[in-house]
PDB file of C-alpha atoms in Angstrom:
ATOM      1  CA  MET A   1      98.967 164.700  59.039  1.00 49.00           C
ATOM      2  CA  MET A   2      95.572 165.880  57.953  1.00 50.00           C
ATOM      3  CA  GLU A   3      95.218 168.766  55.626  1.00 53.00           C
ATOM      4  CA  LYS A   4      92.870 171.610  56.661  1.00 52.00           C
ATOM      5  CA  LYS A   5      89.676 171.708  54.572  1.00 54.00           C
ATOM      6  CA  ASN A   6      88.796 174.903  52.821  1.00 54.00           C
ATOM      7  CA  THR A   7      85.487 176.524  53.790  1.00 55.00           C
ATOM      8  CA  ASP A   8      82.726 176.722  51.156  1.00 55.00           C
ATOM      9  CA  SER A   9      83.209 180.492  50.799  1.00 54.00           C
ATOM     10  CA  GLU A  10      87.023 180.019  50.083  1.00 61.00           C
ATOM     11  CA  LYS A  11      86.567 177.618  47.204  1.00 73.00           C
ATOM     12  CA  MET A  12      83.238 178.832  45.720  1.00 71.00           C
ATOM     13  CA  CYS A  13      83.642 180.873  42.507  1.00 82.00           C
ATOM     14  CA  PRO A  14      81.811 184.212  42.341  1.00 77.00           C
ATOM     15  CA  ALA A  15      79.377 182.992  39.684  1.00 78.00           C
ATOM     16  CA  GLN A  16      78.421 179.946  41.822  1.00 84.00           C
ATOM     17  CA  ALA A  17      77.866 182.228  44.836  1.00 81.00           C
ATOM     18  CA  LEU A  18      75.547 184.494  42.795  1.00 80.00           C
ATOM     19  CA  LEU A  19      73.540 181.550  41.412  1.00 80.00           C
ATOM     20  CA  LYS A  20      73.230 180.156  44.896  1.00 83.00           C
ATOM     21  CA  LEU A  21      71.807 183.502  46.055  1.00 81.00           C
ATOM     22  CA  LEU A  22      69.178 183.481  43.371  1.00 82.00           C
ATOM     23  CA  SER A  23      68.332 179.812  43.605  1.00 86.00           C
ATOM     24  CA  GLY A  24      65.621 178.440  45.648  1.00 85.00           C
ATOM     25  CA  ARG A  25      61.970 177.621  45.462  1.00 88.00           C
ATOM     26  CA  PHE A  26      60.453 181.089  44.851  1.00 94.00           C
ATOM     27  CA  LYS A  27      63.506 183.460  44.803  1.00 93.00           C
ATOM     28  CA  PRO A  28      63.799 183.682  41.071  1.00 91.00           C
ATOM     29  CA  GLU A  29      60.149 184.536  40.675  1.00 93.00           C
ATOM     30  CA  ILE A  30      60.278 187.032  43.360  1.00 95.00           C
ATOM     31  CA  PHE A  31      63.289 188.658  41.982  1.00 93.00           C
ATOM     32  CA  ARG A  32      61.706 188.728  38.419  1.00 92.00           C
ATOM     33  CA  MET A  33      58.540 190.316  39.833  1.00 94.00           C
ATOM     34  CA  SER A  34      60.635 192.899  41.676  1.00 94.00           C
ATOM     35  CA  LEU A  35      62.249 194.098  38.395  1.00 92.00           C
ATOM     36  CA  ASN A  36      59.278 196.524  37.907  1.00 89.00           C
ATOM     37  CA  GLY A  37      59.245 197.899  41.321  1.00 91.00           C
ATOM     38  CA  GLY A  38      58.034 196.926  44.767  1.00 93.00           C
ATOM     39  CA  VAL A  39      56.050 193.770  45.395  1.00 95.00           C
ATOM     40  CA  ARG A  40      53.802 192.832  48.296  1.00 94.00           C
ATOM     41  CA  PHE A  41      53.528 189.481  50.130  1.00 94.00           C
ATOM     42  CA  ASN A  42      49.915 188.821  49.118  1.00 93.00           C
ATOM     43  CA  GLU A  43      50.583 189.791  45.465  1.00 94.00           C
ATOM     44  CA  LEU A  44      53.362 187.060  45.513  1.00 95.00           C
ATOM     45  CA  LEU A  45      51.115 184.483  47.007  1.00 95.00           C
ATOM     46  CA  ARG A  46      48.462 185.189  44.330  1.00 95.00           C
ATOM     47  CA  THR A  47      50.728 185.353  41.257  1.00 94.00           C
ATOM     48  CA  ILE A  48      53.290 182.518  41.872  1.00 94.00           C
ATOM     49  CA  ASP A  49      52.068 179.136  41.033  1.00 93.00           C
ATOM     50  CA  GLY A  50      52.242 176.670  43.972  1.00 93.00           C
ATOM     51  CA  ALA A  51      53.260 179.474  46.451  1.00 93.00           C
ATOM     52  CA  HIS A  52      52.539 179.094  50.180  1.00 94.00           C
ATOM     53  CA  LYS A  53      53.053 181.547  53.055  1.00 95.00           C
ATOM     54  CA  GLN A  54      56.043 179.761  54.664  1.00 96.00           C
ATOM     55  CA  GLY A  55      57.927 179.367  51.359  1.00 95.00           C
ATOM     56  CA  ILE A  56      57.422 182.980  50.293  1.00 96.00           C
ATOM     57  CA  ALA A  57      58.297 184.245  53.747  1.00 96.00           C
ATOM     58  CA  LEU A  58      61.564 182.114  53.736  1.00 95.00           C
ATOM     59  CA  ALA A  59      62.535 183.226  50.270  1.00 95.00           C
ATOM     60  CA  LEU A  60      61.847 186.992  51.075  1.00 96.00           C
ATOM     61  CA  LYS A  61      63.903 186.599  54.298  1.00 95.00           C
ATOM     62  CA  GLU A  62      66.813 185.113  52.362  1.00 94.00           C
ATOM     63  CA  LEU A  63      66.706 187.856  49.714  1.00 95.00           C
ATOM     64  CA  VAL A  64      66.715 190.480  52.365  1.00 95.00           C
ATOM     65  CA  ASP A  65      69.475 188.756  54.377  1.00 94.00           C
ATOM     66  CA  ALA A  66      71.560 188.546  51.173  1.00 92.00           C
ATOM     67  CA  GLY A  67      71.261 192.243  50.599  1.00 94.00           C
ATOM     68  CA  LEU A  68      69.389 191.854  47.322  1.00 94.00           C
ATOM     69  CA  SER A  69      66.006 193.114  48.574  1.00 96.00           C
ATOM     70  CA  LYS A  70      64.834 195.359  51.367  1.00 96.00           C
ATOM     71  CA  LYS A  71      61.592 195.515  53.318  1.00 95.00           C
ATOM     72  CA  ASN A  72      59.770 198.851  53.265  1.00 93.00           C
ATOM     73  CA  VAL A  73      57.029 199.472  55.732  1.00 91.00           C
ATOM     74  CA  LEU A  74      54.656 201.961  54.249  1.00 85.00           C
ATOM     75  CA  ARG A  75      52.749 203.840  56.863  1.00 83.00           C
ATOM     76  CA  GLU A  76      49.655 204.527  54.892  1.00 79.00           C
ATOM     77  CA  LYS A  77      46.164 203.497  55.886  1.00 79.00           C
ATOM     78  CA  PRO A  78      46.009 200.481  55.719  1.00 84.00           C
ATOM     79  CA  LEU A  79      49.651 199.798  56.793  1.00 83.00           C
ATOM     80  CA  TYR A  80      51.462 197.559  54.268  1.00 86.00           C
ATOM     81  CA  ILE A  81      54.903 196.195  53.604  1.00 91.00           C
ATOM     82  CA  GLU A  82      56.510 196.215  50.177  1.00 95.00           C
ATOM     83  CA  TYR A  83      59.761 194.500  49.119  1.00 97.00           C
ATOM     84  CA  VAL A  84      62.004 196.361  46.643  1.00 97.00           C
ATOM     85  CA  LEU A  85      65.431 195.596  45.225  1.00 96.00           C
ATOM     86  CA  THR A  86      68.404 197.293  46.795  1.00 96.00           C
ATOM     87  CA  GLU A  87      71.259 198.808  44.792  1.00 96.00           C
ATOM     88  CA  ILE A  88      72.964 195.453  44.821  1.00 93.00           C
ATOM     89  CA  GLY A  89      69.839 193.734  43.580  1.00 93.00           C
ATOM     90  CA  GLN A  90      69.372 196.431  40.895  1.00 94.00           C
ATOM     91  CA  SER A  91      72.947 195.842  39.756  1.00 92.00           C
ATOM     92  CA  LEU A  92      72.071 192.242  39.091  1.00 90.00           C
ATOM     93  CA  ILE A  93      69.168 192.955  36.822  1.00 90.00           C
ATOM     94  CA  PRO A  94      71.303 192.698  33.600  1.00 91.00           C
ATOM     95  CA  VAL A  95      72.769 189.490  34.744  1.00 87.00           C
ATOM     96  CA  PHE A  96      69.312 188.056  35.586  1.00 85.00           C
ATOM     97  CA  LEU A  97      68.005 189.184  32.146  1.00 86.00           C
ATOM     98  CA  GLN A  98      70.979 187.606  30.442  1.00 87.00           C
ATOM     99  CA  LEU A  99      70.147 184.246  32.198  1.00 82.00           C
ATOM    100  CA  GLU A 100      66.555 184.389  31.021  1.00 81.00           C
ATOM    101  CA  GLN A 101      67.736 185.261  27.432  1.00 83.00           C
ATOM    102  CA  PHE A 102      69.997 182.309  27.543  1.00 82.00           C
ATOM    103  CA  GLU A 103      67.255 180.062  28.717  1.00 75.00           C
ATOM    104  CA  ASN A 104      64.986 181.343  25.953  1.00 74.00           C
ATOM    105  CA  HIS A 105      67.654 180.595  23.290  1.00 74.00           C
ATOM    106  CA  SER A 106      68.532 177.207  24.530  1.00 68.00           C
ATOM    107  CA  GLN A 107      65.030 175.867  24.139  1.00 65.00           C
TER     108      GLN A 107
END
């Protein structure tokens, strides 16, 4: 008799799930830039080395879908969109800073 396989979410530890949410081509950079407030799409394109429209758009979508960031449409002239951390995203700031601090000490 075959045993039923566990789904990824059943066997993934919470730390692994968090690291998976923050991993990706541009997500760590976007999260870091969002620590000081909202960021705009073109600002991300100009600031992040090697950034391209499709990659930034995908990373932003994944951060929004995960509930870490939200998209604010500001109805000023001209109309623009800003991405800001949600409460959940803000709660991860100390964890993110600890990861950065660990990386700095390990070099």
